Amino acid sequence: MLYLQSFNFVDYDREYSFRLGEKRTCFDSMYPFFVLSRHGLVRLDFEQVTILYGGNGSGKTTALNVIAEALSLKRDTLYNRSAFFGDYVNMCSFNSLSIPQNSRMIASDDIFDFMLNLRSVNEGVDLKRELLFEEYLENKHTHFQMNSLEDFEQLKKSAAAKSKTQSKYVRKYLPKNLRERSNGESAYLYFTEKIADNGLYLLDEPENSLSPRKQLELLRFLEDSARFYGCQFVIATHSPFLLSMRGAKIYDFDSEEVDVKRWTDLESVRVFYEFFKKHKGEF
């Protein structure tokens, strides 16, 4: 399902006219004006999976943020806005069907915040574990007498302490510790929790924090979500694993003018290919 069919950015002539009419002179930058037009990007036409490829500063993240803002997509963290961002977005246009409610933008900062939240949960669990150790010893060696119904919960804990080992007592009353997941596993979990059926998803460098094996897992998950579960993806990436996604339309933001390319013709992919080809005999 193509929820988003095309998106029109602001061409250089309109940007220049806007700058001439702009009265504010206290700004050094008019970001995102003149970022995308320097590569001749005026329009993107989308497929089920569309990939924006390019290095840092190529404008692929800016393009995603502009699209997400124009479509009012949900996102978890703030992003780099300027005083001119709203002006630019208002000058853009797009062709789309009804955008599903569960559609969203997922950025690297969302993943990092999610992992930090898990770490905070784990620290809280560790603190409670120490308190439960103390509580166990107190309940184990203290005779508790119930005086009212309000004491019933404490009576249960006292009985549990006398009938269980310390480790079983702590496991009974302790929330599950999430630290057993690595950063990569936590990042992958975030994608599988946030990406539901039948939605439009903008992903900004989803390979961050993922090992090569996890990137391949994410590749299969995204391919299946697009093929079988009605999802449409627009992905900014330079991961060779994600660039190999079946049927993906790839825009090269590193070209002098943004153009559609095959993934095997992209510079970073060719660098990997030549490197491993050179060392083929060592495998």
Coordinates of C-alpha atoms in Angstrom, one line a residue:
M1 CA 0.0 0.0 0.0
L2 CA 1.4 3.4 -1.0
Y3 CA 0.1 5.8 1.6
L4 CA 2.6 8.4 0.4
Q5 CA 3.0 8.6 -3.4
S6 CA 5.1 11.8 -3.9
F7 CA 6.5 14.8 -2.0
N8 CA 7.4 18.2 -3.5
F9 CA 10.2 20.2 -1.8
V10 CA 10.9 23.9 -2.4
D11 CA 12.9 24.7 -5.5
Y12 CA 15.7 27.2 -5.5
D13 CA 13.8 30.0 -7.3
R14 CA 11.1 29.9 -4.6
E15 CA 13.7 29.8 -1.8
Y16 CA 15.5 32.7 -3.3
S17 CA 12.2 34.7 -3.6
F18 CA 11.4 33.9 0.0
R19 CA 14.9 35.1 1.2
L20 CA 14.5 38.4 -0.7
G21 CA 11.1 39.0 1.0
E22 CA 12.4 37.9 4.5
K23 CA 12.7 40.9 6.8
R24 CA 14.5 39.1 9.7
T25 CA 18.2 39.7 9.5
C26 CA 19.4 38.3 12.9
F27 CA 19.8 34.7 11.6
D28 CA 23.0 33.3 10.2
S29 CA 21.2 30.3 8.6
M30 CA 17.8 29.8 7.0
Y31 CA 17.8 26.0 7.6
P32 CA 16.2 24.0 6.0
F33 CA 16.2 26.4 3.0
F34 CA 19.0 25.8 0.5
V35 CA 19.9 22.4 1.9
L36 CA 18.0 20.1 -0.5
S37 CA 18.0 22.4 -3.5
R38 CA 21.8 22.4 -3.7
H39 CA 21.5 18.8 -4.9
G40 CA 18.6 19.7 -7.2
L41 CA 16.1 17.8 -5.1
V42 CA 12.6 19.0 -5.9
R43 CA 10.5 15.9 -5.8
L44 CA 10.6 12.3 -4.4
D45 CA 8.3 9.6 -5.9
F46 CA 7.8 6.7 -3.5
E47 CA 7.5 2.9 -3.7
Q48 CA 6.6 0.4 -1.0
V49 CA 10.2 0.8 0.3
T50 CA 12.1 4.0 -0.6
I51 CA 15.7 4.6 0.6
L52 CA 17.5 7.9 0.9
Y53 CA 21.2 7.1 0.7
G54 CA 24.0 9.5 1.5
G55 CA 26.8 10.5 3.9
N56 CA 26.6 12.9 6.8
G57 CA 25.4 16.3 5.7
S58 CA 23.9 15.1 2.5
G59 CA 20.4 16.2 3.5
K60 CA 18.7 12.8 3.8
T61 CA 17.7 13.4 7.5
T62 CA 16.5 16.9 6.7
A63 CA 14.3 15.4 3.9
L64 CA 12.8 12.9 6.4
N65 CA 12.2 15.6 9.0
V66 CA 10.4 17.8 6.5
I67 CA 8.2 15.0 5.3
A68 CA 7.4 13.9 8.9
E69 CA 6.5 17.5 9.8
A70 CA 4.3 18.0 6.7
L71 CA 2.4 14.8 7.4
S72 CA 2.2 15.5 11.2
L73 CA 3.7 12.1 12.0
K74 CA 4.1 11.0 15.6
R75 CA 7.7 10.9 17.0
D76 CA 9.2 10.4 20.4
T77 CA 12.0 12.9 20.6
L78 CA 12.6 16.5 19.5
Y79 CA 14.7 17.3 16.5
N80 CA 16.7 20.1 15.0
R81 CA 14.3 22.9 14.1
S82 CA 15.0 26.5 13.1
A83 CA 12.9 29.6 13.0
F84 CA 12.4 29.0 9.3
F85 CA 11.4 25.3 9.5
G86 CA 7.6 25.9 9.6
D87 CA 7.9 28.4 6.7
Y88 CA 9.7 25.8 4.6
V89 CA 7.2 23.0 5.4
N90 CA 4.3 25.2 4.5
M91 CA 5.8 25.7 1.0
C92 CA 6.0 22.0 0.4
S93 CA 3.2 19.8 -1.0
F94 CA 2.5 16.0 -1.3
N95 CA 0.3 13.5 -2.9
S96 CA -1.0 10.8 -0.5
L97 CA -3.9 8.6 0.5
S98 CA -5.2 8.8 4.1
I99 CA -2.1 8.4 6.4
P100 CA -2.8 5.6 9.0
Q101 CA -2.9 6.8 12.6
N102 CA -0.1 4.4 13.7
S103 CA 2.3 6.0 11.2
R104 CA 5.4 7.6 12.7
M105 CA 9.0 8.9 12.3
I106 CA 11.7 6.9 14.1
A107 CA 15.0 8.6 14.6
S108 CA 18.3 7.5 16.2
D109 CA 17.5 9.7 19.3
D110 CA 14.3 7.7 19.9
I111 CA 16.4 4.5 20.1
F112 CA 19.0 6.0 22.4
D113 CA 16.3 7.4 24.7
F114 CA 14.6 4.0 24.8
M115 CA 17.9 2.3 25.8
L116 CA 18.5 5.0 28.5
N117 CA 15.0 4.4 29.9
L118 CA 15.7 0.7 30.1
R119 CA 18.9 1.4 31.9
S120 CA 17.0 3.6 34.4
V121 CA 14.5 0.7 34.9
N122 CA 17.4 -1.7 35.6
E123 CA 19.0 0.7 38.1
G124 CA 15.7 0.9 39.9
V125 CA 15.4 -2.9 39.9
D126 CA 19.0 -3.2 41.3
L127 CA 18.1 -0.9 44.1
K128 CA 14.9 -2.8 44.9
R129 CA 16.9 -6.0 44.9
E130 CA 19.1 -4.7 47.7
L131 CA 16.1 -3.6 49.7
L132 CA 14.5 -7.0 49.3
F133 CA 17.6 -8.8 50.6
E134 CA 17.2 -6.7 53.8
E135 CA 13.5 -7.3 53.9
Y136 CA 14.0 -11.0 53.6
L137 CA 16.4 -11.2 56.5
E138 CA 14.1 -9.1 58.6
N139 CA 11.0 -11.2 57.8
K140 CA 13.0 -14.5 58.2
H141 CA 14.1 -13.8 61.7
T142 CA 11.3 -11.7 63.1
H143 CA 8.0 -13.1 64.5
F144 CA 5.2 -11.1 62.9
Q145 CA 1.7 -10.9 64.5
M146 CA -1.3 -9.8 62.4
N147 CA -3.4 -7.3 64.2
S148 CA -5.7 -6.1 61.3
L149 CA -6.6 -6.8 57.7
E150 CA -4.1 -4.1 56.7
D151 CA -1.3 -6.4 58.0
F152 CA -2.3 -9.2 55.6
E153 CA 0.2 -8.3 52.9
Q154 CA 3.1 -8.1 55.4
L155 CA 2.0 -11.5 56.9
K156 CA 2.3 -13.1 53.4
K157 CA 5.8 -11.7 53.0
S158 CA 6.8 -13.0 56.5
A159 CA 5.4 -16.4 55.6
A160 CA 7.2 -16.4 52.3
A161 CA 10.5 -15.5 53.9
K162 CA 10.3 -18.4 56.3
S163 CA 9.3 -20.9 53.5
K164 CA 11.6 -19.8 50.7
T165 CA 15.3 -19.4 50.1
Q166 CA 16.6 -15.8 49.8
S167 CA 16.9 -16.0 45.9
K168 CA 13.4 -17.4 45.5
Y169 CA 12.0 -14.7 47.8
V170 CA 13.7 -11.9 45.8
R171 CA 12.6 -13.4 42.4
K172 CA 9.0 -13.5 43.7
Y173 CA 8.8 -9.8 44.5
L174 CA 11.3 -8.3 42.1
P175 CA 10.3 -7.0 38.6
K176 CA 12.1 -8.6 35.7
N177 CA 15.5 -7.0 35.1
L178 CA 15.9 -6.0 31.4
R179 CA 19.7 -5.7 31.4
E180 CA 20.0 -9.2 29.9
R181 CA 19.4 -7.5 26.5
S182 CA 22.3 -5.8 24.8
N183 CA 22.0 -2.3 23.2
G184 CA 21.5 -3.9 19.8
E185 CA 18.8 -6.2 21.1
S186 CA 17.1 -3.3 22.8
A187 CA 17.2 -1.2 19.6
Y188 CA 15.8 -4.1 17.6
L189 CA 13.0 -4.5 20.2
Y190 CA 12.1 -0.8 19.8
F191 CA 11.5 -1.3 16.1
T192 CA 9.4 -4.4 16.5
E193 CA 7.3 -2.7 19.2
K194 CA 6.7 0.6 17.3
I195 CA 6.2 -0.8 13.8
A196 CA 2.7 -2.2 13.5
D197 CA 0.7 -3.4 10.5
N198 CA -0.6 -1.1 7.8
G199 CA 1.4 2.1 8.5
L200 CA 3.8 4.6 7.0
Y201 CA 7.2 4.6 8.7
L202 CA 10.1 7.0 8.3
L203 CA 13.3 5.6 9.7
D204 CA 16.4 7.7 10.1
E205 CA 19.6 5.5 10.1
P206 CA 18.0 2.5 11.8
E207 CA 21.3 0.6 11.6
N208 CA 22.7 2.7 14.5
S209 CA 23.5 0.4 17.6
L210 CA 22.8 -2.7 15.5
S211 CA 25.5 -5.3 14.8
P212 CA 25.7 -6.7 11.2
R213 CA 23.7 -9.8 12.3
K214 CA 21.0 -7.6 13.9
Q215 CA 20.9 -5.4 10.8
L216 CA 20.1 -8.6 8.8
E217 CA 17.3 -9.4 11.2
L218 CA 15.9 -5.9 10.8
L219 CA 16.2 -6.2 7.1
R220 CA 14.1 -9.4 7.1
F221 CA 11.6 -7.8 9.5
L222 CA 11.2 -4.7 7.3
E223 CA 10.9 -6.7 4.1
D224 CA 8.2 -8.9 5.7
S225 CA 6.3 -5.9 7.1
A226 CA 6.3 -4.3 3.6
R227 CA 5.4 -7.4 1.7
F228 CA 2.9 -9.1 4.0
Y229 CA 1.6 -6.5 6.5
G230 CA 0.8 -3.4 4.5
C231 CA 3.6 -1.2 5.6
Q232 CA 5.4 1.5 3.6
F233 CA 8.9 2.6 4.5
V234 CA 11.0 5.7 3.7
I235 CA 14.5 4.9 5.1
A236 CA 17.6 7.1 5.4
T237 CA 20.6 4.8 5.6
H238 CA 24.1 4.0 4.3
S239 CA 24.0 0.4 5.6
P240 CA 24.8 -2.0 2.8
F241 CA 22.5 -4.6 4.4
L242 CA 19.5 -2.3 4.4
L243 CA 20.4 -1.0 0.9
S244 CA 20.1 -4.5 -0.4
M245 CA 16.4 -4.6 0.5
R246 CA 14.3 -6.3 -2.2
G247 CA 12.4 -4.0 -4.5
A248 CA 13.7 -0.8 -2.8
K249 CA 13.9 2.4 -4.7
I250 CA 17.1 4.2 -3.8
Y251 CA 17.8 7.9 -4.1
D252 CA 21.5 8.8 -4.0
F253 CA 21.9 12.1 -2.1
D254 CA 25.7 12.0 -2.6
S255 CA 25.3 12.6 -6.3
E256 CA 25.7 16.1 -7.7
E257 CA 22.0 15.9 -8.4
V258 CA 19.8 13.4 -6.4
D259 CA 19.2 10.5 -8.7
V260 CA 17.9 6.9 -8.5
K261 CA 20.6 4.2 -8.4
R262 CA 21.0 0.5 -7.9
W263 CA 22.4 -0.4 -4.5
T264 CA 25.4 -2.2 -6.0
D265 CA 26.5 1.0 -7.7
L266 CA 26.6 3.1 -4.5
E267 CA 30.0 4.3 -3.4
S268 CA 30.0 2.9 0.1
V269 CA 28.8 -0.5 -1.1
R270 CA 31.5 -0.5 -3.7
V271 CA 34.1 0.3 -1.0
F272 CA 32.9 -2.7 1.1
Y273 CA 33.0 -4.9 -2.1
E274 CA 36.5 -3.9 -3.1
F275 CA 37.8 -4.4 0.5
F276 CA 36.5 -7.9 0.9
K277 CA 37.4 -8.8 -2.7
K278 CA 41.0 -7.8 -2.0
H279 CA 41.1 -10.0 1.2
K280 CA 39.1 -12.9 -0.3
G281 CA 42.0 -15.3 0.1
E282 CA 42.1 -14.7 3.9
F283 CA 38.6 -16.1 4.5

